[in-house]
Each structure stands twice: as C-alpha cells, then as structure tokens.
Coordinates of C-alpha atoms in Angstrom, one line a residue:
Chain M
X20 CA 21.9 28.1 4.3
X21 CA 23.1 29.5 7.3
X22 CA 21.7 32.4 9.1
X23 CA 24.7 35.1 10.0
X24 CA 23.4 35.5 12.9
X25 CA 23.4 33.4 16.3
X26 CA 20.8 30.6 15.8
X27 CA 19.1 28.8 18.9
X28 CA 17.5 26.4 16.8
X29 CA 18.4 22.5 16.8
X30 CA 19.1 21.3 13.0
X31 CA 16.5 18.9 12.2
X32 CA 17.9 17.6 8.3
X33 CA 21.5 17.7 8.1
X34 CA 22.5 17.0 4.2
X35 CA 26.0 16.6 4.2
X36 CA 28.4 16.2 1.2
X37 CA 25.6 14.3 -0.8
X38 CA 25.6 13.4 -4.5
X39 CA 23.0 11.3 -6.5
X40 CA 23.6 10.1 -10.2
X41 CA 21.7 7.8 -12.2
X42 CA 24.1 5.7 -14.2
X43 CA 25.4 8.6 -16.4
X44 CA 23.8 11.2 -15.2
X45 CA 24.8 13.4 -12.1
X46 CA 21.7 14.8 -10.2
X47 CA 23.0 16.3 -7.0
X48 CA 26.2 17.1 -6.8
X49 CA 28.4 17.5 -3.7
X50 CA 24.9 19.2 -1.6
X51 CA 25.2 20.5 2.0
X52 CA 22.1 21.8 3.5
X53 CA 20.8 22.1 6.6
X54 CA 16.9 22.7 8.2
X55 CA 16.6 24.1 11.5
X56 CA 13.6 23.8 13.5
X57 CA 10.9 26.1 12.1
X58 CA 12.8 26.4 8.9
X59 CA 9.9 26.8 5.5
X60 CA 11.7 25.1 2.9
X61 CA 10.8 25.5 -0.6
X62 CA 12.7 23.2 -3.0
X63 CA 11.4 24.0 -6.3
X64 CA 12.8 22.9 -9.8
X65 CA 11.7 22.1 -13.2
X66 CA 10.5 18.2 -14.1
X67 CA 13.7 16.0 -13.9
X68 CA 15.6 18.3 -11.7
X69 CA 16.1 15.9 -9.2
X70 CA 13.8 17.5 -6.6
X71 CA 12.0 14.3 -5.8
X72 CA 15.3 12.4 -5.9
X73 CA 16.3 14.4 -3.0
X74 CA 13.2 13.9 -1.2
X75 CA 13.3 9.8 -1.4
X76 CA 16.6 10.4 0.0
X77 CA 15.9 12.5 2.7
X78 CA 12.9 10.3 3.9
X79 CA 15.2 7.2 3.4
X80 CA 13.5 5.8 0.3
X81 CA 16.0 5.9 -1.8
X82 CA 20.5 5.8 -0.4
X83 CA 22.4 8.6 -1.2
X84 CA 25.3 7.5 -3.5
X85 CA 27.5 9.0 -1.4
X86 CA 27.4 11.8 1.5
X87 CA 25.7 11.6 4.7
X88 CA 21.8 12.6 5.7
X89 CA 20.9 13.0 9.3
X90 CA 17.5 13.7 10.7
X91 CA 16.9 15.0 14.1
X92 CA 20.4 14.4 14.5
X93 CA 20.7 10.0 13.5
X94 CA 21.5 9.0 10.7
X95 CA 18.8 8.1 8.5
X96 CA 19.9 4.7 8.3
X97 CA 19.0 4.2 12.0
X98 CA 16.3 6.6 12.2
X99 CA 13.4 5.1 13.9
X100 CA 11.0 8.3 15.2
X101 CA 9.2 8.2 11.9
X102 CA 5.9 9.5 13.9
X103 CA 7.5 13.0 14.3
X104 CA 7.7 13.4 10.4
X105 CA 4.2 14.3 8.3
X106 CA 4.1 13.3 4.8
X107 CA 1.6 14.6 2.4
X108 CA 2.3 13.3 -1.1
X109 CA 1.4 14.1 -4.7
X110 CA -2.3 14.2 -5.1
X111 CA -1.9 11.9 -8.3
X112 CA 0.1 9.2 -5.6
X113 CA -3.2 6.4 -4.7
X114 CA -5.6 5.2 -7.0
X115 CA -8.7 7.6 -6.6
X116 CA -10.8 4.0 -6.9
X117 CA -9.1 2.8 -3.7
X118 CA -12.5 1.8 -1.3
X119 CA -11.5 4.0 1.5
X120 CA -13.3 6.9 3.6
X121 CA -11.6 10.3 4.8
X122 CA -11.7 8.6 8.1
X123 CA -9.9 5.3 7.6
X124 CA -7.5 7.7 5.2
X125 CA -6.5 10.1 8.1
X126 CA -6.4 7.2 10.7
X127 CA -3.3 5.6 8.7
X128 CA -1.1 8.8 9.6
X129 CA -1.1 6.6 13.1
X130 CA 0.3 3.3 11.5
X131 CA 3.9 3.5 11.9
X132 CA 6.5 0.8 13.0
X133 CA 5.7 1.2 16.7
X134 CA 2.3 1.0 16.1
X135 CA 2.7 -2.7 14.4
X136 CA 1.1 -5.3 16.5
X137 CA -0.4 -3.2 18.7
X138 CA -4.7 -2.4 18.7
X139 CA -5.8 1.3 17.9
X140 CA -7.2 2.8 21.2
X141 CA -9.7 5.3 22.0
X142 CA -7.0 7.6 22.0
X143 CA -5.7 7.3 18.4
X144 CA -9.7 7.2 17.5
X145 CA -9.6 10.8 19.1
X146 CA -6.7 12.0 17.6
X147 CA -8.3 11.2 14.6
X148 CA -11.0 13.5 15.5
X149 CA -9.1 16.0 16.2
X150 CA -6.9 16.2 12.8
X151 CA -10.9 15.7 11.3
X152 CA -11.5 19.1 13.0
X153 CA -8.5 21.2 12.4
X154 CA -8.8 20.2 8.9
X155 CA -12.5 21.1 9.3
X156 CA -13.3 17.7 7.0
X157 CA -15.8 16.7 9.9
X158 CA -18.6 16.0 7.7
X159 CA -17.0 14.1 4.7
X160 CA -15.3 12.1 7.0
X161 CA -17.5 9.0 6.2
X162 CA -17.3 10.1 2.1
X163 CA -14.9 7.7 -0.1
X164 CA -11.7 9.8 -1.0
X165 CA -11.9 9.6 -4.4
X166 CA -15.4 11.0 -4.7
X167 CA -13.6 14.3 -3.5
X168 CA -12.6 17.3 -5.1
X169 CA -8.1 17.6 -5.2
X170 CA -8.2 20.3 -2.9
X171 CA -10.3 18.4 -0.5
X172 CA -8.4 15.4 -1.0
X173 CA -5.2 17.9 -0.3
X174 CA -6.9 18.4 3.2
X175 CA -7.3 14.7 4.0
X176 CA -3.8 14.1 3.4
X177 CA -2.7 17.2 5.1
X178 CA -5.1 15.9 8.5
X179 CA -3.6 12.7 8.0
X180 CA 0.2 13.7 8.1
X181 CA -0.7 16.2 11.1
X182 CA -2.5 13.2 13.4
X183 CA 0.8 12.6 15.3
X184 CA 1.3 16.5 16.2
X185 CA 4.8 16.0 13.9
X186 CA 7.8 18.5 14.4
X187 CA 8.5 18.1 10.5
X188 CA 5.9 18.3 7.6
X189 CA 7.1 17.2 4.5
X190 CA 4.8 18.0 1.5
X191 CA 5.6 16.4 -2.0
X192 CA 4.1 18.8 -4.9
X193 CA 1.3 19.1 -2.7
X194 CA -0.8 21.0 -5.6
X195 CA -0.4 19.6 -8.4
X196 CA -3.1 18.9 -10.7
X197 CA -5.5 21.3 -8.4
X198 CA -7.0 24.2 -9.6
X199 CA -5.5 28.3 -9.2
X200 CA -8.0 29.1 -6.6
X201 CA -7.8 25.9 -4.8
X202 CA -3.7 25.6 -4.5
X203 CA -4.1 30.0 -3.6
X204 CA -6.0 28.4 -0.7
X205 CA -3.8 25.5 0.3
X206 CA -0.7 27.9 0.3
X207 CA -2.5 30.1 2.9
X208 CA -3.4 27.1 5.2
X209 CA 0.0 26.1 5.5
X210 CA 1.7 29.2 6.0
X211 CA -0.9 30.0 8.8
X212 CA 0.3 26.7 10.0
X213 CA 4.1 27.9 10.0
X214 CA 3.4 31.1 11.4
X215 CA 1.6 30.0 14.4
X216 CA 2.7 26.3 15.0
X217 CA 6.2 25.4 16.3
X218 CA 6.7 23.1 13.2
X219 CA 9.4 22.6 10.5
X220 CA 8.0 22.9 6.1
X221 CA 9.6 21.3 3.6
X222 CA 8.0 21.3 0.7
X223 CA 8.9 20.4 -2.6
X224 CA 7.2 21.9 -5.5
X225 CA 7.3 23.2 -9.3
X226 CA 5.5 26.6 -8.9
X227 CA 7.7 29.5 -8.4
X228 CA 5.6 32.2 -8.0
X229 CA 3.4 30.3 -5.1
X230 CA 6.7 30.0 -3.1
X231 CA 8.1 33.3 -3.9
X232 CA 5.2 35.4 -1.4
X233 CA 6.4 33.7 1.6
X234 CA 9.8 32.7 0.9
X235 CA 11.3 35.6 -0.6
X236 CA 12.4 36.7 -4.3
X237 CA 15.7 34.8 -4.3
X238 CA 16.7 31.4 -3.9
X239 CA 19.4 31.2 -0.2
X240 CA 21.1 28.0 -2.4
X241 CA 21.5 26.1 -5.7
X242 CA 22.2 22.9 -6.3
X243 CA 22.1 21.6 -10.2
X244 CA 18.7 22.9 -11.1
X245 CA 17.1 22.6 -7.3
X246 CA 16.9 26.1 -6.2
X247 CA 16.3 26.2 -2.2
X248 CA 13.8 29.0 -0.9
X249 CA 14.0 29.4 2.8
X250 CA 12.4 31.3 5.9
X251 CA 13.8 31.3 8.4
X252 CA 12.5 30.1 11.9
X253 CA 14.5 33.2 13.4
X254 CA 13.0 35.4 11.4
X255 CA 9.2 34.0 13.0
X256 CA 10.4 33.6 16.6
X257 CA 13.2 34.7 19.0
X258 CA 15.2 32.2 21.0
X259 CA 13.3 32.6 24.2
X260 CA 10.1 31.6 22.5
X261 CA 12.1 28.6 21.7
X262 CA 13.6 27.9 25.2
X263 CA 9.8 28.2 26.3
X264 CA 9.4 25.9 23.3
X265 CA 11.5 23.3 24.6
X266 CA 10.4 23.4 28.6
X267 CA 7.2 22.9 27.1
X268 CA 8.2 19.6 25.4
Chain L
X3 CA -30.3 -35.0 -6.8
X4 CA -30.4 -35.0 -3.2
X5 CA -28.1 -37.7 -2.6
X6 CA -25.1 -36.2 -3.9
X7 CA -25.4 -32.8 -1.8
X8 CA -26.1 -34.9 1.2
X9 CA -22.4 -37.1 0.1
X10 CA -19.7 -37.1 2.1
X11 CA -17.3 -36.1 -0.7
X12 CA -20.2 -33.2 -1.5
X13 CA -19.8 -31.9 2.2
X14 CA -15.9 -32.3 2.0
X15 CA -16.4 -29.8 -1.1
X16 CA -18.4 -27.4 0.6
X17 CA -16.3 -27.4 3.7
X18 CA -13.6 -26.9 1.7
X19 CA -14.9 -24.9 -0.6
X20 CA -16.3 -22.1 2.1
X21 CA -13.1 -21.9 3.7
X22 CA -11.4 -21.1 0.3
X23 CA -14.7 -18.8 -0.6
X24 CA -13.1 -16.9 2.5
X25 CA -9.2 -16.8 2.1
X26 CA -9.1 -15.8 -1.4
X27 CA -10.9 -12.5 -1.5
X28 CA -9.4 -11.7 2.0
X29 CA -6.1 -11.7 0.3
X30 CA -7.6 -10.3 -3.6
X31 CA -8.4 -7.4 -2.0
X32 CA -4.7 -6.7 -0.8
X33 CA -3.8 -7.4 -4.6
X34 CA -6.1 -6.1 -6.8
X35 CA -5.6 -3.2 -5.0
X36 CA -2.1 -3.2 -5.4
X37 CA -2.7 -3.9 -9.1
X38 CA -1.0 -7.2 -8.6
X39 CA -4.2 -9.2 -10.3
X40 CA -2.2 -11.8 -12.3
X41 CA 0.1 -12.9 -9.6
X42 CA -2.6 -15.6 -8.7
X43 CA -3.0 -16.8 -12.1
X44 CA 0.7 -17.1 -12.3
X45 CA 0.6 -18.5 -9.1
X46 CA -1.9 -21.8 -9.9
X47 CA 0.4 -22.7 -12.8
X48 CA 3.4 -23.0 -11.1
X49 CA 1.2 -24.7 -8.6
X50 CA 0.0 -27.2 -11.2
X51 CA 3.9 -27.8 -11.9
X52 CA 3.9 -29.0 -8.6
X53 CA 1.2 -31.5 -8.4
X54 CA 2.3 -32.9 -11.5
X55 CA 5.6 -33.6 -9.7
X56 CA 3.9 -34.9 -7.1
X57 CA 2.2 -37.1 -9.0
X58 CA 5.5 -38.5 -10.9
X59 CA 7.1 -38.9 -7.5
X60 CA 4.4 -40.1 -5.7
X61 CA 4.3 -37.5 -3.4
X62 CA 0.9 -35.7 -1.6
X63 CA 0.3 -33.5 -5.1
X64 CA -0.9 -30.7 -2.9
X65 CA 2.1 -30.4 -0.7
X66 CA 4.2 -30.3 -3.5
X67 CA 2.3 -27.8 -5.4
X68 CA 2.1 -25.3 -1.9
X69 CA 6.0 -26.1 -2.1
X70 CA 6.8 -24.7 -5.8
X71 CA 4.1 -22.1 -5.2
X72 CA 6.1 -20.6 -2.6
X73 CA 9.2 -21.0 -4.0
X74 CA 7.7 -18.9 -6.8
X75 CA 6.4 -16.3 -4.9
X76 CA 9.7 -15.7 -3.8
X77 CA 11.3 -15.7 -7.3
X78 CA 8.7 -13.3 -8.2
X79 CA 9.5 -10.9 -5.8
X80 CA 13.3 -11.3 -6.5
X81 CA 12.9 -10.6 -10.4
X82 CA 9.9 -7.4 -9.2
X83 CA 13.2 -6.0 -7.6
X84 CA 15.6 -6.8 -10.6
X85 CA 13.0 -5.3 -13.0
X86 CA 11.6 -2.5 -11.0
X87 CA 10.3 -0.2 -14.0
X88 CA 8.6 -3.9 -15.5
X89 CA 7.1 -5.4 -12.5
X90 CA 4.9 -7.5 -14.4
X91 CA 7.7 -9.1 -16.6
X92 CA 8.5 -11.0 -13.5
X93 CA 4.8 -12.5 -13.4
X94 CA 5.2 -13.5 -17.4
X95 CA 8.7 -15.5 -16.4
X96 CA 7.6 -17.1 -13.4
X97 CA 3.7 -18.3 -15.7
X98 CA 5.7 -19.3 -18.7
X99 CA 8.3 -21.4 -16.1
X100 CA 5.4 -22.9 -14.2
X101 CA 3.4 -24.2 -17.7
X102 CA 7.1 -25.5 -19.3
X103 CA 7.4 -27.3 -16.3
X104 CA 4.0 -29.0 -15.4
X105 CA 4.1 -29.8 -19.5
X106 CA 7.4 -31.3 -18.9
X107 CA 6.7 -33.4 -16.0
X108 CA 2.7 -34.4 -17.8
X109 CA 4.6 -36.0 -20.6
X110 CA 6.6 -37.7 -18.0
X111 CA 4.2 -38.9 -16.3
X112 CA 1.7 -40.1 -19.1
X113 CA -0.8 -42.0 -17.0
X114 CA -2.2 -39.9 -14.8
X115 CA -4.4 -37.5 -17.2
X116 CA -7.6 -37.8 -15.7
X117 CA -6.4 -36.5 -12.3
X118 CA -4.4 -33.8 -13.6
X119 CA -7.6 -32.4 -15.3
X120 CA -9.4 -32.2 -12.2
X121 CA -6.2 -29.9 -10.8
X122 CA -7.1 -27.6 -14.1
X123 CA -10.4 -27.3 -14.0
X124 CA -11.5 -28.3 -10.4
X125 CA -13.4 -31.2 -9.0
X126 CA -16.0 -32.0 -6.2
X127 CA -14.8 -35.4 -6.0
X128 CA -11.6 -35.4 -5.3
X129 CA -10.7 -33.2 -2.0
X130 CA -10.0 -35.5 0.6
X131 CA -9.8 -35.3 4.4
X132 CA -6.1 -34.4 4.3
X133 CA -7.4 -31.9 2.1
X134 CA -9.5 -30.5 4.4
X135 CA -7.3 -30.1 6.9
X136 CA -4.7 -28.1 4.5
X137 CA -7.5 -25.3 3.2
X138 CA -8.1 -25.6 7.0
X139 CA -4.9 -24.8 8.1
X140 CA -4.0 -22.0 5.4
X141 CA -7.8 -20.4 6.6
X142 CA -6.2 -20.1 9.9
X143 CA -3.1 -18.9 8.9
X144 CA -4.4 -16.1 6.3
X145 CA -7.6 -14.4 8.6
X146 CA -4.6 -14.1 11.8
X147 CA -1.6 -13.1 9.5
X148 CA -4.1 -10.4 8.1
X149 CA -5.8 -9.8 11.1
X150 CA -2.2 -8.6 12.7
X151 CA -1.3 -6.9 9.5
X152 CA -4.5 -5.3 8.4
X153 CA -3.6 -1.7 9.2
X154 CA -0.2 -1.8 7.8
X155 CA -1.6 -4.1 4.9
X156 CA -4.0 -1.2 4.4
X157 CA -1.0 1.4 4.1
X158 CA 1.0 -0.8 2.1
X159 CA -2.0 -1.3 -0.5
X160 CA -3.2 2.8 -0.8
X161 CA 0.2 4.3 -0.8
X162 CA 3.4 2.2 -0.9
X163 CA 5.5 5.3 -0.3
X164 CA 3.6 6.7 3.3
X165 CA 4.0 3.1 4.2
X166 CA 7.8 3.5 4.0
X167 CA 7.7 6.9 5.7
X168 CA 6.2 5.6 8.2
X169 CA 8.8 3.0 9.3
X170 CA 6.9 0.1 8.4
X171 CA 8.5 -3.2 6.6
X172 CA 7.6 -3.1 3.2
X173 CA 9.6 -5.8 1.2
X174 CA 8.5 -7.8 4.4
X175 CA 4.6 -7.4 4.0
X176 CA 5.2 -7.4 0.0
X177 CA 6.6 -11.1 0.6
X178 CA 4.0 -11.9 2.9
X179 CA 1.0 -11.3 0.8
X180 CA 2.9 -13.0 -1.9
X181 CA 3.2 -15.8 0.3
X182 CA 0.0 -16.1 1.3
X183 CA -1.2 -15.9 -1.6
X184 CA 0.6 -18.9 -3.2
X185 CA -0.9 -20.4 0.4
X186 CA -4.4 -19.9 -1.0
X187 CA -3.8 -20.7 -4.4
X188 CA -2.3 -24.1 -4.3
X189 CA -5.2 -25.2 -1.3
X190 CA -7.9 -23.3 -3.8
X191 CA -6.6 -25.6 -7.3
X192 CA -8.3 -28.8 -6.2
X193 CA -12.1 -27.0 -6.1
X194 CA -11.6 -24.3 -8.6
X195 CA -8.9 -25.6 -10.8
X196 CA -5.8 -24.0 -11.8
X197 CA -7.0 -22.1 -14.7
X198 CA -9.8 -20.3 -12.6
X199 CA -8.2 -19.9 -9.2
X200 CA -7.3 -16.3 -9.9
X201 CA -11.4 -15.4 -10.8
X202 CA -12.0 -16.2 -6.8
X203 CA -9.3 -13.8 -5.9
X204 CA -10.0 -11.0 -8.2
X205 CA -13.8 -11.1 -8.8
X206 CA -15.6 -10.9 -6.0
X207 CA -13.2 -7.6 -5.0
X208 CA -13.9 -5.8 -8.5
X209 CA -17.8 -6.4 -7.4
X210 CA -17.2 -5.2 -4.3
X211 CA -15.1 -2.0 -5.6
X212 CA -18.4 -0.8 -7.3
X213 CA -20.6 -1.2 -4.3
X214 CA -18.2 -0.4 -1.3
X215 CA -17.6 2.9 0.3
X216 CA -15.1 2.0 2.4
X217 CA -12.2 -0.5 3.1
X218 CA -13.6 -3.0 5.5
X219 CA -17.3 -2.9 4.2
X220 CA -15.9 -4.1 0.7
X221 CA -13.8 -6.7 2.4
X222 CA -16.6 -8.0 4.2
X223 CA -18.9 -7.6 0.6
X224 CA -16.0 -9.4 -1.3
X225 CA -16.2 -12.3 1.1
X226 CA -19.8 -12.5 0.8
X227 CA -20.3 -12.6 -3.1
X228 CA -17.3 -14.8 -2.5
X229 CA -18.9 -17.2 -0.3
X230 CA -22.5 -16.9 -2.6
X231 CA -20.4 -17.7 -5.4
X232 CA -18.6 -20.8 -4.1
X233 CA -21.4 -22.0 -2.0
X234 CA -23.8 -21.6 -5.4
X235 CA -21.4 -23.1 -8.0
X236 CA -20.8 -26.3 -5.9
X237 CA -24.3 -27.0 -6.1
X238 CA -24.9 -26.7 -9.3
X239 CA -22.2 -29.2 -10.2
X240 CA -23.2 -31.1 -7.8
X241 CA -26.7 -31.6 -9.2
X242 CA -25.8 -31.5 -13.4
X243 CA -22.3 -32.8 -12.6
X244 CA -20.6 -30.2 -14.1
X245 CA -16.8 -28.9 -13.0
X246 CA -17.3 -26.3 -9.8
X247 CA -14.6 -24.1 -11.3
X248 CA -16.4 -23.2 -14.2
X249 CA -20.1 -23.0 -12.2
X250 CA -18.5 -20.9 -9.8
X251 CA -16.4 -18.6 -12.1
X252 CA -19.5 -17.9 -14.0
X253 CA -21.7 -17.3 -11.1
X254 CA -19.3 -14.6 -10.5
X255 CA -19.5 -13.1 -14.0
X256 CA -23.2 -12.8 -13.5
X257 CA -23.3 -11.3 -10.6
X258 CA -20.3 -8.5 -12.0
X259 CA -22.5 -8.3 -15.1
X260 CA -25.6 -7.8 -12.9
X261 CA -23.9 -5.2 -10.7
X262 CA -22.5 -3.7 -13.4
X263 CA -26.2 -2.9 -15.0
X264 CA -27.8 -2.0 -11.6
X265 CA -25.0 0.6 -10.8
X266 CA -25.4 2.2 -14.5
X267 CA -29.5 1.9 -13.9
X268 CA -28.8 3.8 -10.7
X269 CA -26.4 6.2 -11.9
X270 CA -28.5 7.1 -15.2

C-alpha cells in the first residue's frame, strides 16, 4: 500500500496484523494496510466478502479478533476525536418512516460524545447551514427525509457527515439501491470533493466499474475477496502543499 | 354525574392520569421508533408480578412492581445482547416470566382478587396520594433524563450505527430508555391496567407518525392525542363507571381509525 516514493503524509488508519473470523469461517486474514492523509480508498468486494466486517472494525463497532487498528495514530480503543471522522451509511440503514426533516437529519452529524450535555449554539445552527449549502439541499431542508428521492437522501447524509469539516470521510455503499444516473452523479461529487478538499475517502462499495475511473484499473492490495483500490494523496498534491496544509491547521 | 368528576379520588385520577398521558408517549416515541413496541407490554406483566408480591408480602404493591420492572429491563437488555440476531426472543422470556410469576404468586395469595383486577385493567378509584407522588416523581425524572438526552436519544433511535461513530454511549442510553420505560409502566398500571399500558406508549406515536413532519412536532402531537386520550377516557368512566383503561385505549383507536381515513381522504 505503500507509495515507493518519499511520502510527507501522516497515516491516518493504520491496520496492522488483523484477522476476523466468524466461528469457522476466516474473513480477514493476517491484513496490514495503511491510509495516508488524502488517500481515496476503494474497498470493493462481492456480498459476504467481509468488506463491511472491516469497516465495523475500523470505526470500532465491532473488535478485531486479533491485530491492531490505529486511527490518527491511537488505538481505536481509546480513540475519542470521533468529530474528525464523517460517516455516510447505506441508504437502506434508517427507517424511511422515521418523522425527521433534512434539517434535524444534518444537525445530528454535531452530536458526538463531547457534544453530550452540552446546548447546540448559534454556531452549530450555522454550521448546519453551511453543510445545507454546500450540499445545495437549502430548500428541502424543512422536507421529511423519507419523502426524498435516494440520491437526495445520499446528499443529506453526505451534508450531515461533512458538518464537522472532518479530515476522514468514510462512506458505507453509499449507492446502493440508487439509480445509474443518480450514483454517475454522486461519484462525481465526491471526487470533486477529493480533488479539491484536503480530506481522506474511504469508501466501501460493490460496484467495480464506478471505482475503477478514479482509482485506477488494478487493485494496489488483496485481502480474501476485499480488493483495495487506492489514489494516492501524492499523486493530487506535493508535500509543500501539505506543509502549507498543516501551518494552516 | 357531576359529583364524581368533582371527587377527590376523580381528581387524584386525572392528576395522575395527565402526568402518565405525558411520560408515556415521551418515552413511545424513543421505542416505537426503535421498533422496540412490545417492550412495554412485556414490561406491565412483569410489573403485575410485582404487585402481586407486594400484595402477598404486604408491601406498597407499586414499589414492588417499579422493583421487578427494572430488574427486568435489565434482564432484557442482558438476553438482547445474548441473542443479538433474535432481539425480540428476549421480550417473549422476560412476558412469559413475568405472567408465570404474577400467576404463581395470585394463587398464593387467593384473597386479594378484586384489587389485582384493578392492576389489569385500570381503576379510577384506587390511586392514592402516595400514588401521586410516584407518577409525580417518575414525570420528573423522564421529561429531565430526556431533556439531557434528547439529541443523542434522537441519534440513537434513527441510526444506531452513526450513534456509535459518533462516540456516543449506546448500551448506556439503550438501558436508560429501558429503564425508564419500566419507570412509566409500573406508575401507568394503576390507571390504565397492565394489559393496556403498552396502547398509551405506542398509540398516540403511530398517530402522530401519520401527521408529523418532523421529530419534535410529532413528539409534541403524541403527547397531545396522548393527553386527549387520557383526559377523555377518565371521564367517561367516571360518568358510566366503566374501567379507564379500556375508555382510554379505545379513545385511542378512534382517533388512529379517524386519522387513518382523513389521511387516505386527503391523499386520494
């Protein structure tokens, strides 16, 4: 996973020496991989292949049976900046009855652990408005999410996982169950994103021949039947950007 | 037919009985939504084990019923994790436990029938000022516990998995609900009875998923057909003497059935 050449960027998963079985059956098997900063990760694999296994692991949902998993350099067990991670899940993941507007969805990309207790201010309201805009969902903000189309409902859960400006965006089959046209247009928005935002992709999905385009033919890595598609943040920016990066920060 | 409204027991009921009317669909929202309906039901008849203990022991029946209700909402939680594929296995052991139980301990206890019934199926009569002051306690306890939780509780109730992603406690607030549910439930038994406790919590929140855009207008429209409901059922077996679980349940059920036919006149 390594590029040969000289790499400025920090590592922000570390997978080290990880396996995963289910009683009898082994579904990662002795995995090191790491994501540097700016990385596009594709993990794609048939049903079963253990590509959402990996992912509960990675986000700590689920322990790794044995091996290590860092991100941003702690251990996952201790991890505690979850606001600098973006999750957008599968669109089939909340029930589509649930009484809840575009707004209030977005908004809960703010409630993490160091939000508990604590009042929303006018602040986090704006932020809101702000994710509202990029997405350009302005005017179905007030609209119940289920009443949405999926590729609308793609662009809620994408504003709400970018509210917190996060350095790593994981998306979870982000298109399934959406239409050709639709998931053609979703790709495009998130690449635009890589290519112009200082932010890490990992994104987990089914669909070869979306990945392929922007990833590359070949896969970098293998594991069981995960194939790992990669871009590399080297190949988008040169390490002064990233020093400039980092003063910035 | 004045009189009785104007009773003191009648105004113990309503008191009681609007405080309930709140609690219940505050916390049915957070489990209907988690698809976690029959938790109360299973709930109210572990409760009823309770009061039937308390009854054999001569202890408050209430206290004792809040005591086995939350000892079961921790059991239920405990088997949800053994039996993670077949969460709602744990609710069918926990129900069947709590009705082998309360049947052991009614045969125990034979003479004390006609008060047991009035834990099944509600009463107006019997809540007392002790009562009072426990639906008034668990009130207090439920609108702060979700007031400090209501964002997270939100999280936890649309997407269980971004509420881990995000840090936040989830086998914590999954025990808390539970908890506060067997909190409502066991105050709830002695107005709406056992075997209709679960209607208050589930009810007025499937109304209110028909009619609500979003999250807090249907919690506010839950509590209101909630408290229309309660306030409406008492009444009427006040005045034909009837029990106010089964006026109030079916005041419900009208007002589903009636929303039901307005929403499919509108959307026609």
């Amino acid at each position: 996973m390594e590029p040969a050449a000289q790499d400025c960027h920090q590592p922000i998963i570390q997978i080290k020496n990880v396996s995963f079985h289910y009683r009898d059956q082994q579904v990662i098997k002795d995995l090191n991989f790491t994501i540097k900063e700016r990385d596009f990760v594709g993990m794609v694999g048939s049903n079963g292949a253990g590509k959402t296994t990996l992912l509960r692991m990675i986000v700590g949902l689920l322990p790794a049976v044995e091996g290590s998993i860092e991100l941003f350099g702690q251990p996952i067990r201790k991890f505690q900046d979850w606001e600098r991670i973006g999750y957008v899940p599968q669109k089939n993941s909340f029930n589509p009855l649930f009484p809840a507007t575009v707004r209030e969805v977005v908004m809960s990309g703010l409630y993490n652990r160091k939000k508990m207790f604590r009042r929303l201010t006018r602040l986090d309201h704006q932020k809101c408005e702000d994710a509202l805009e990029v997405m350009r969902i302005q005017d179905i903000a007030d609209k119940r999410i289920g009443a949405l189309s999926g590729g609308q409902q793609q662009r809620v859960f994408l504003a709400r996982a970018l509210i917190n400006r996060p350095d790593l965006l994981i998306l979870d089959e982000p298109t399934i169950g959406i239409d050709a046209e639709t998931q053609a247009g979703f790709f495009e928005l998130i690449t635009h994103m890589h290519a112009h935002h200082h932010m890490t992709f990992l994104m987990v999905t089914h669909d070869l021949d979306m990945v392929k385009d922007y990833l590359g033919e070949s896969p970098v890595s293998q594991n069981g039947k995960i194939q790992f598609y990669v871009r590399h943040s080297h190949e988008i920016e040169n390490c002064a950007e990233v020093d400039l990066q980092h003063s910035l920060v | 037919m004045l009189d009785i409204l104007l009773s003191d027991f009648f105004q113990r009921a309503l008191i009681g009985g609007v405080l309930i009317g709140l609690t219940a669909p505050l916390i049915g929202i957070f489990l209907v939504l988690r698809r976690l309906s029959m938790i109360g039901d299973t709930l109210s008849h572990v409760t009823i084990a309770g009061v039937a203990l308390g009854f054999l022991i001569e202890v408050y029946p209430l206290a004792a019923g809040l005591v086995f209700a939350v000892l079961a909402s921790f059991a239920i939680e405990k088997l949800r994790k053994a039996y993670k594929s077949y969460a709602e296995l744990s609710i069918a052991i926990i129900m069947s436990g709590g009705v082998a139980l309360a049947s052991l301990f009614f045969t125990l206890g034979m003479g004390y029938n006609t008060d047991v019934m009035s834990y099944l199926f509600g009463s107006i009569y019997t809540l007392d000022t002790t009562d009072i002051y426990m639906v008034g306690g668990v009130t207090i306890i439920v609108i702060a516990v979700v007031v400090m939780f209501f964002k997270e509780f939100f999280l936890l109730s649309f997407e269980e998995d971004a509420a881990s992603v995000s840090g936040l406690p989830v086998k914590m607030m999954n025990m808390i609900i539970t908890v506060l549910t067997a909190l409502v439930v066991s105050t709830a038994i002695k107005i709406v009875g056992a075997l209709l406790v679960s209607a208050l919590l589930t009810i007025p929140v499937a109304i209110s998923l028909l009619l609500a855009r979003s999250f807090r207008s249907s919690i506010v429209l839950s509590v209101i057909i909630s408290e229309i409901a309660v306030i409406g059922g008492l009444m009427l077996a006040g005045v034909f003497n009837l029990a106010p679980g089964a006026t109030i349940v079916l005041l419900l059920i009208s007002l589903l059935i009636v929303t039901l036919v307005g929403k499919k006149g509108f959307t026609t």
